[in-house]
Tab-separated table of C-alpha atoms in Angstrom:
chain	number	residue	atom	x	y	z
A	15	UNK	CA	25.225	-23.048	-1.261
A	16	UNK	CA	22.599	-23.465	-3.946
A	17	UNK	CA	20.832	-20.777	-5.962
A	18	UNK	CA	19.557	-19.737	-9.397
A	19	UNK	CA	20.619	-16.460	-10.991
A	20	UNK	CA	19.334	-15.076	-14.294
A	21	UNK	CA	20.723	-11.879	-15.838
A	22	UNK	CA	18.908	-9.474	-18.151
A	23	UNK	CA	20.555	-8.281	-21.354
A	24	UNK	CA	20.071	-4.519	-21.499
A	25	UNK	CA	22.821	-2.346	-22.999
A	26	UNK	CA	23.914	0.429	-20.628
A	27	UNK	CA	25.940	3.557	-21.440
A	28	UNK	CA	26.976	5.392	-18.262
A	29	UNK	CA	28.879	8.638	-17.791
A	30	UNK	CA	28.801	12.381	-18.288
A	31	UNK	CA	27.722	13.531	-21.771
A	32	UNK	CA	26.686	10.038	-22.941
A	33	UNK	CA	23.511	11.475	-24.506
A	34	UNK	CA	25.663	12.351	-27.515
A	35	UNK	CA	25.699	8.622	-28.315
A	36	UNK	CA	21.939	8.639	-28.919
A	37	UNK	CA	22.001	8.776	-32.719
A	38	UNK	CA	24.582	5.994	-32.849
A	39	UNK	CA	22.402	3.817	-30.616
A	40	UNK	CA	19.349	4.566	-32.728
A	41	UNK	CA	21.258	3.491	-35.832
A	42	UNK	CA	22.409	0.323	-34.079
A	43	UNK	CA	18.774	-0.559	-33.352
A	44	UNK	CA	17.671	0.413	-36.896
A	45	UNK	CA	15.477	3.214	-35.567
A	46	UNK	CA	15.026	5.658	-38.448
A	47	UNK	CA	11.826	7.367	-37.271
A	48	UNK	CA	11.713	7.753	-33.488
A	49	UNK	CA	8.773	8.899	-31.391
A	50	UNK	CA	10.143	10.884	-28.437
A	51	UNK	CA	8.244	10.487	-25.151
A	52	UNK	CA	8.158	12.920	-22.222
A	53	UNK	CA	5.786	14.132	-19.539
A	54	UNK	CA	4.102	17.537	-20.035
A	55	UNK	CA	6.506	19.028	-17.482
A	56	UNK	CA	9.552	17.870	-19.447
A	57	UNK	CA	8.264	18.665	-22.925
A	58	UNK	CA	11.229	20.925	-23.711
A	59	UNK	CA	13.540	17.943	-23.357
A	60	UNK	CA	11.908	16.434	-26.432
A	61	UNK	CA	13.478	19.213	-28.507
A	62	UNK	CA	16.943	18.365	-27.171
A	63	UNK	CA	16.418	14.700	-28.026
A	64	UNK	CA	15.184	15.591	-31.501
A	65	UNK	CA	18.355	17.609	-32.092
A	66	UNK	CA	20.513	14.695	-30.940
A	67	UNK	CA	18.717	12.375	-33.366
A	68	UNK	CA	19.847	14.512	-36.310
A	69	UNK	CA	16.798	13.983	-38.503
A	70	UNK	CA	15.700	10.600	-37.145
A	71	UNK	CA	12.875	12.092	-35.046
A	72	UNK	CA	9.403	11.378	-36.422
A	73	UNK	CA	7.456	13.169	-33.711
A	74	UNK	CA	6.927	13.890	-30.039
A	75	UNK	CA	4.383	12.653	-27.493
A	76	UNK	CA	4.517	14.741	-24.335
A	77	UNK	CA	1.580	13.291	-22.397
A	78	UNK	CA	3.212	10.538	-20.316
A	79	UNK	CA	1.639	10.242	-16.880
A	80	UNK	CA	2.367	8.593	-13.564
A	81	UNK	CA	1.257	4.947	-13.116
A	82	UNK	CA	0.960	4.441	-16.924
A	83	UNK	CA	-2.810	4.851	-17.432
A	84	UNK	CA	-4.190	2.780	-20.291
A	85	UNK	CA	-5.863	5.794	-21.925
A	86	UNK	CA	-2.513	7.581	-22.160
A	87	UNK	CA	-0.961	4.502	-23.751
A	88	UNK	CA	-3.748	4.422	-26.333
A	89	UNK	CA	-3.132	8.075	-27.197
A	90	UNK	CA	0.599	7.414	-27.564
A	91	UNK	CA	-0.086	4.414	-29.805
A	92	UNK	CA	-2.146	6.655	-32.049
A	93	UNK	CA	0.786	9.068	-32.246
A	94	UNK	CA	3.103	6.155	-33.086
A	95	UNK	CA	0.843	5.154	-35.970
A	96	UNK	CA	0.322	8.708	-37.208
A	97	UNK	CA	4.052	9.421	-37.325
A	98	UNK	CA	4.924	5.952	-38.701
A	99	UNK	CA	7.573	5.688	-35.980
A	100	UNK	CA	9.683	2.540	-35.783
A	101	UNK	CA	11.070	3.070	-32.261
A	102	UNK	CA	10.518	5.063	-29.086
A	103	UNK	CA	12.939	7.183	-27.077
A	104	UNK	CA	11.853	8.091	-23.553
A	105	UNK	CA	13.511	10.842	-21.547
A	106	UNK	CA	12.464	11.416	-17.957
A	107	UNK	CA	11.550	9.225	-15.019
A	108	UNK	CA	9.356	6.218	-14.408
A	109	UNK	CA	6.317	7.722	-16.145
A	110	UNK	CA	7.977	7.997	-19.562
A	111	UNK	CA	9.785	4.681	-19.125
A	112	UNK	CA	6.509	2.983	-18.286
A	113	UNK	CA	4.867	4.451	-21.376
A	114	UNK	CA	7.736	3.282	-23.595
A	115	UNK	CA	7.369	-0.225	-22.192
A	116	UNK	CA	3.603	-0.222	-22.702
A	117	UNK	CA	4.098	0.778	-26.341
A	118	UNK	CA	6.794	-1.855	-26.872
A	119	UNK	CA	4.558	-4.551	-25.365
A	120	UNK	CA	1.839	-3.802	-27.896
A	121	UNK	CA	3.978	-3.124	-30.968
A	122	UNK	CA	7.404	-4.692	-30.488
A	123	UNK	CA	9.238	-1.463	-31.372
A	124	UNK	CA	12.706	-0.980	-29.801
A	125	UNK	CA	13.204	1.397	-26.882
A	126	UNK	CA	15.998	3.730	-25.816
A	127	UNK	CA	15.662	5.277	-22.361
A	128	UNK	CA	17.436	8.391	-21.060
A	129	UNK	CA	16.667	8.535	-17.316
A	130	UNK	CA	16.599	11.900	-15.577
A	131	UNK	CA	15.578	10.497	-12.163
A	132	UNK	CA	16.550	7.520	-10.018
A	133	UNK	CA	13.441	5.405	-10.717
A	134	UNK	CA	15.360	2.333	-11.939
A	135	UNK	CA	12.535	0.843	-14.008
A	136	UNK	CA	14.539	1.364	-17.188
A	137	UNK	CA	16.605	-1.772	-16.470
A	138	UNK	CA	13.682	-4.048	-15.618
A	139	UNK	CA	11.360	-6.307	-17.553
A	140	UNK	CA	8.484	-5.124	-15.362
A	141	UNK	CA	5.507	-3.025	-16.464
A	142	UNK	CA	2.844	-1.572	-14.166
A	143	UNK	CA	-0.318	-0.193	-15.781
A	144	UNK	CA	-3.421	1.458	-14.351
A	145	UNK	CA	-7.037	1.089	-15.455
A	146	UNK	CA	-10.285	1.689	-13.543
A	147	UNK	CA	-8.444	2.585	-10.353
A	148	UNK	CA	-6.380	-0.616	-10.261
A	149	UNK	CA	-2.683	-0.929	-10.967
A	150	UNK	CA	-1.541	-4.310	-12.272
A	151	UNK	CA	2.018	-5.466	-12.828
A	152	UNK	CA	3.421	-7.955	-15.294
A	153	UNK	CA	6.929	-9.218	-15.891
A	154	UNK	CA	8.094	-10.180	-19.390
A	155	UNK	CA	11.180	-9.703	-21.534
A	156	UNK	CA	9.121	-7.996	-24.244
A	157	UNK	CA	9.110	-4.753	-22.230
A	158	UNK	CA	12.828	-4.646	-21.377
A	159	UNK	CA	14.399	-1.580	-23.068
A	160	UNK	CA	17.174	-2.360	-25.538
A	161	UNK	CA	19.434	0.543	-24.504
A	162	UNK	CA	19.677	2.753	-21.429
A	163	UNK	CA	21.771	5.916	-21.672
A	164	UNK	CA	22.679	7.176	-18.200
A	165	UNK	CA	23.967	10.710	-18.608
A	166	UNK	CA	24.867	12.234	-15.245
A	167	UNK	CA	24.506	15.716	-16.739
A	168	UNK	CA	20.779	15.105	-17.289
A	169	UNK	CA	20.281	14.727	-13.527
A	170	UNK	CA	22.125	17.869	-12.379
A	171	UNK	CA	18.960	19.968	-12.464
A	172	UNK	CA	16.677	17.414	-10.810
A	173	UNK	CA	15.033	19.297	-7.913
A	174	UNK	CA	16.376	18.317	-4.509
A	175	UNK	CA	13.038	17.115	-3.129
A	176	UNK	CA	12.451	14.945	-6.190
A	177	UNK	CA	16.029	13.665	-6.037
A	178	UNK	CA	15.510	12.494	-2.468
A	179	UNK	CA	12.186	10.735	-3.000
A	180	UNK	CA	13.363	9.235	-6.293
A	181	UNK	CA	16.483	7.936	-4.561
A	182	UNK	CA	14.450	6.439	-1.713
A	183	UNK	CA	12.203	4.816	-4.308
A	184	UNK	CA	15.312	3.151	-5.745
A	185	UNK	CA	16.455	2.061	-2.268
A	186	UNK	CA	13.081	0.334	-1.853
A	187	UNK	CA	13.886	-1.922	-4.816
A	188	UNK	CA	17.154	-3.066	-3.285
A	189	UNK	CA	15.787	-3.406	0.242
A	190	UNK	CA	13.028	-5.743	-0.888
A	191	UNK	CA	15.412	-7.609	-3.192
A	192	UNK	CA	17.530	-8.485	-0.142
A	193	UNK	CA	14.695	-10.530	1.372
A	194	UNK	CA	13.127	-11.749	-1.879
A	195	UNK	CA	12.311	-15.450	-2.061
A	196	UNK	CA	14.460	-15.788	-5.197
A	197	UNK	CA	17.428	-13.627	-4.130
A	198	UNK	CA	20.859	-14.907	-5.167
A	199	UNK	CA	24.262	-13.912	-3.745
A	200	UNK	CA	24.861	-11.792	-6.854
A	201	UNK	CA	21.605	-9.890	-6.404
A	202	UNK	CA	22.348	-9.408	-2.702
A	203	UNK	CA	25.747	-7.883	-3.507
A	204	UNK	CA	24.236	-5.542	-6.092
A	205	UNK	CA	21.456	-4.510	-3.708
A	206	UNK	CA	23.764	-3.791	-0.799
A	207	UNK	CA	26.074	-1.677	-2.954
A	208	UNK	CA	23.103	0.200	-4.411
A	209	UNK	CA	21.815	1.103	-0.949
A	210	UNK	CA	25.304	2.185	0.146
A	211	UNK	CA	25.772	4.395	-2.907
A	212	UNK	CA	22.436	6.162	-2.550
A	213	UNK	CA	22.457	6.679	1.213
A	214	UNK	CA	25.860	8.347	0.924
A	215	UNK	CA	24.994	10.373	-2.201
A	216	UNK	CA	21.600	11.832	-1.240
A	217	UNK	CA	22.787	14.006	1.681
A	218	UNK	CA	25.533	15.410	-0.544
A	219	UNK	CA	22.941	16.281	-3.199
A	220	UNK	CA	20.852	18.094	-0.597
A	221	UNK	CA	23.918	20.118	0.420
A	222	UNK	CA	25.178	20.818	-3.130
A	223	UNK	CA	22.528	19.897	-5.701
A	224	UNK	CA	24.782	20.252	-8.763
A	225	UNK	CA	27.678	18.243	-7.338
A	226	UNK	CA	28.581	15.987	-10.295
A	227	UNK	CA	30.273	13.354	-8.140
A	228	UNK	CA	27.258	13.032	-5.840
A	229	UNK	CA	24.952	12.914	-8.835
A	230	UNK	CA	27.115	10.240	-10.458
A	231	UNK	CA	27.071	8.129	-7.284
A	232	UNK	CA	23.306	8.475	-6.995
A	233	UNK	CA	22.711	7.494	-10.618
A	234	UNK	CA	25.074	4.543	-10.212
A	235	UNK	CA	23.158	3.464	-7.104
A	236	UNK	CA	19.838	3.844	-8.895
A	237	UNK	CA	21.058	1.645	-11.736
A	238	UNK	CA	22.102	-1.052	-9.263
A	239	UNK	CA	18.865	-0.857	-7.290
A	240	UNK	CA	16.791	-0.950	-10.469
A	241	UNK	CA	18.746	-3.966	-11.635
A	242	UNK	CA	17.732	-5.890	-8.519
A	243	UNK	CA	14.079	-4.990	-9.148
A	244	UNK	CA	14.399	-6.593	-12.554
A	245	UNK	CA	15.972	-9.807	-11.290
A	246	UNK	CA	13.802	-10.896	-8.348
A	247	UNK	CA	10.242	-10.649	-7.119
A	248	UNK	CA	9.173	-7.872	-4.770
A	249	UNK	CA	7.192	-8.214	-1.537
A	250	UNK	CA	4.652	-6.365	0.590
A	251	UNK	CA	6.157	-2.900	0.219
A	252	UNK	CA	5.842	-2.828	-3.573
A	253	UNK	CA	2.395	-4.420	-3.436
A	254	UNK	CA	1.192	-1.663	-1.107
A	255	UNK	CA	2.744	1.081	-3.234
A	256	UNK	CA	0.991	-0.238	-6.343
A	257	UNK	CA	-2.315	-0.399	-4.479
A	258	UNK	CA	-1.959	3.140	-3.110
A	259	UNK	CA	-0.823	4.560	-6.431
A	260	UNK	CA	-3.457	2.858	-8.544
A	261	UNK	CA	-6.393	3.360	-6.187
A	262	UNK	CA	-5.660	6.819	-4.784
A	263	UNK	CA	-3.335	8.284	-7.437
A	264	UNK	CA	-0.670	9.021	-4.838
A	265	UNK	CA	2.691	10.266	-6.150
A	266	UNK	CA	4.847	7.237	-6.868
A	267	UNK	CA	8.238	8.164	-5.413
A	268	UNK	CA	6.768	9.910	-2.369
A	269	UNK	CA	4.631	6.854	-1.586
A	270	UNK	CA	7.701	4.621	-1.638
A	271	UNK	CA	9.626	7.105	0.495
A	272	UNK	CA	6.973	7.366	3.194
A	273	UNK	CA	6.047	3.687	3.319
A	274	UNK	CA	9.451	1.970	3.146
A	275	UNK	CA	10.538	2.387	6.807
A	276	UNK	CA	7.252	0.850	7.971
A	277	UNK	CA	7.502	-2.045	5.518
A	278	UNK	CA	11.072	-2.707	6.666
A	279	UNK	CA	10.001	-2.668	10.321
A	280	UNK	CA	7.300	-5.194	9.398
A	281	UNK	CA	9.600	-7.544	7.469
A	282	UNK	CA	13.171	-7.342	8.727
A	283	UNK	CA	12.556	-9.285	11.929
A	284	UNK	CA	11.840	-12.267	9.663
A	285	UNK	CA	14.776	-11.585	7.307
A	286	UNK	CA	18.074	-11.709	9.239
A	287	UNK	CA	20.334	-11.763	6.146
A	288	UNK	CA	18.628	-8.669	4.718
A	289	UNK	CA	18.848	-6.960	8.098
A	290	UNK	CA	22.591	-7.626	8.274
A	291	UNK	CA	23.150	-6.369	4.708
A	292	UNK	CA	21.251	-3.126	5.353
A	293	UNK	CA	23.210	-2.547	8.557
A	294	UNK	CA	26.474	-2.934	6.615
A	295	UNK	CA	25.290	-0.671	3.795
A	296	UNK	CA	24.039	2.160	6.023
A	297	UNK	CA	25.775	1.839	9.392
A	298	UNK	CA	22.387	2.153	11.139
A	299	UNK	CA	21.700	-0.060	14.171
A	300	UNK	CA	18.058	-0.330	13.175
A	301	UNK	CA	17.671	0.133	9.393
A	302	UNK	CA	13.919	0.767	9.550
A	303	UNK	CA	14.156	3.496	12.175
A	304	UNK	CA	17.388	4.759	10.647
A	305	UNK	CA	15.769	5.143	7.235
A	306	UNK	CA	12.807	6.982	8.758
A	307	UNK	CA	15.135	9.448	10.504
A	308	UNK	CA	17.224	9.775	7.317
A	309	UNK	CA	14.135	10.543	5.218
A	310	UNK	CA	12.873	13.091	7.722
A	311	UNK	CA	16.262	14.792	7.819
A	312	UNK	CA	16.239	15.089	4.024
A	313	UNK	CA	12.756	16.617	3.934
A	314	UNK	CA	10.551	13.705	2.838
A	315	UNK	CA	6.807	14.176	3.519
A	316	UNK	CA	6.086	12.809	6.997
A	317	UNK	CA	3.094	10.573	6.322
A	318	UNK	CA	0.694	9.074	3.798
A	319	UNK	CA	-1.813	11.666	4.992
A	320	UNK	CA	0.572	14.424	3.904
A	321	UNK	CA	0.703	13.124	0.314
A	322	UNK	CA	-3.067	12.818	-0.134
A	323	UNK	CA	-4.063	9.420	1.278
A	324	UNK	CA	-7.536	9.606	2.880
A	325	UNK	CA	-7.895	7.878	6.244
A	326	UNK	CA	-11.064	6.280	4.930
A	327	UNK	CA	-8.969	4.458	2.323
A	328	UNK	CA	-6.920	2.427	4.821
A	329	UNK	CA	-9.392	-0.465	4.941
A	330	UNK	CA	-9.822	-0.479	1.159
A	331	UNK	CA	-6.054	-0.553	0.623
A	332	UNK	CA	-5.674	-3.306	3.201
A	333	UNK	CA	-8.265	-5.481	1.495
A	334	UNK	CA	-6.675	-4.987	-1.909
A	335	UNK	CA	-3.203	-5.785	-0.582
A	336	UNK	CA	-4.244	-9.157	0.844
A	337	UNK	CA	-6.403	-10.293	-2.060
A	338	UNK	CA	-3.609	-12.289	-3.688
A	339	UNK	CA	-0.676	-14.241	-2.328
A	340	UNK	CA	2.920	-13.187	-3.025
A	341	UNK	CA	6.278	-14.055	-1.465
A	342	UNK	CA	7.089	-12.050	1.652
A	343	UNK	CA	9.398	-12.931	4.554
A	344	UNK	CA	6.672	-12.352	7.167
A	345	UNK	CA	3.105	-13.669	6.741
A	346	UNK	CA	0.799	-11.000	5.333
A	347	UNK	CA	-2.300	-10.699	7.519
A	348	UNK	CA	-5.116	-8.204	7.450
A	349	UNK	CA	-4.394	-6.963	10.961
A	350	UNK	CA	-0.676	-6.597	10.248
A	351	UNK	CA	-1.152	-4.700	6.987
A	352	UNK	CA	-3.836	-2.446	8.443
A	353	UNK	CA	-1.619	-1.547	11.395
A	354	UNK	CA	1.290	-0.791	9.038
A	355	UNK	CA	-0.856	1.512	6.886
A	356	UNK	CA	-2.405	3.191	9.919
A	357	UNK	CA	1.014	4.100	11.352
A	358	UNK	CA	2.276	5.251	7.948
A	359	UNK	CA	-0.857	7.375	7.484
A	360	UNK	CA	-0.284	9.035	10.858
A	361	UNK	CA	3.481	9.309	10.376
A	362	UNK	CA	4.210	7.772	13.788
A	363	UNK	CA	7.499	6.231	12.676
A	364	UNK	CA	8.511	2.587	13.042
A	365	UNK	CA	9.431	1.332	16.514
A	366	UNK	CA	13.102	0.782	17.321
A	367	UNK	CA	16.386	2.589	17.651
A	368	UNK	CA	17.796	5.350	15.513
A	369	UNK	CA	20.722	6.350	13.319
A	370	UNK	CA	24.205	6.012	14.691
C-alpha cells in the first residue's frame, strides 16, 4: 500500500451549547472587533452572535448570497473597512461561509464559523466565487477558517426540506471523495462514516425534526463529509454543480441533491472501491438508484427542471463542463455528460436496482 495523506489544521468545537465558547475563541484569535456575517434571511442571528461576543462586535453584514458573488464580497469588504473590524464571524450555511472565506482571502483576517446547515465548506480550504455568470473554484490554505463551532442546538430549527438537501449536499462530498484520484485510506474511512451517519440521520429528522440525537448525528456526518471535500479533489459531480449554479443560479443544495444519483450512476461502474464503500455505508444494492429512491422518499425535488434549469441550457452546461480536464474515474465525454444532464433534467432516475 502506498499513499499520501495531508491533514488540515482547523480547530473544531462540537456539541450542544458550544456557541457559548464564541467570545473565548475570539479572544484566542485576538479578534477585538468582529464583523458578523449572515444572509438576509438569517439576519436576526447576527443579534444573538453580537450578544455572545460581549462587546467585541464591530458591526453586521447581512447580505451574504448563494455562490459568493463578487459584488457581494466587495460590499462586505467595504463594511469591514468602515467598521475597522479585525475578524469575521459567519453564522449560517455555505453562503455565509463562502463570504467569510472571500474576505479572508483578500484581507487575511481570522474567521470563526458557526454552521447552521450541513454544507461542510467550513472545514475546507476551498472557495467558489461567481462573476459574470461563471463560478470558479480555488483551493488554498489562506481561506481555511481558524475555528468552527458546531452547536447542535443551532440546527434544531433548520427546516426539514433544507435539512434533507443540505445533508445530501454533504453526502456528495464524501461520495466523490471515495473515487477521487488522491483518496487515501484515511479519507475513505472518513467518507464512508460520513455517508453512514447522514443516511441514518436524515429520515429521523424528517420524522422528528427537533430530535437532538438525529441532529447531532447529521451534524457529525456533515463535518466528516466536509472534511473529505477539503482533503481531496472532486470530480464530475461537483464540476457540474458549479456550472449549473454559476450559470443558471440554481439553488446549491438542491442541485447537488438532484444531480448526485446520476453522477454516481455515471462514475461508480469505473470505481469499484467507492462502490463497495457506499454499499457498506448505506446497505443499498445499487447506491445510485438507492440514493435516488432515498431522496424521493424524503421529498427532494424530482429533477433539474423542477428547480429552475431551462432545457435550453443543457448544451451550454455540457460545453462548460468539458472545457477543462479534471480527475474523474470515468472519461468525461460530451455525449456522456449531455446524457447525464438530460436524464437529470427530466428526472428519469438512474438505471439499476433499488433500495433493500
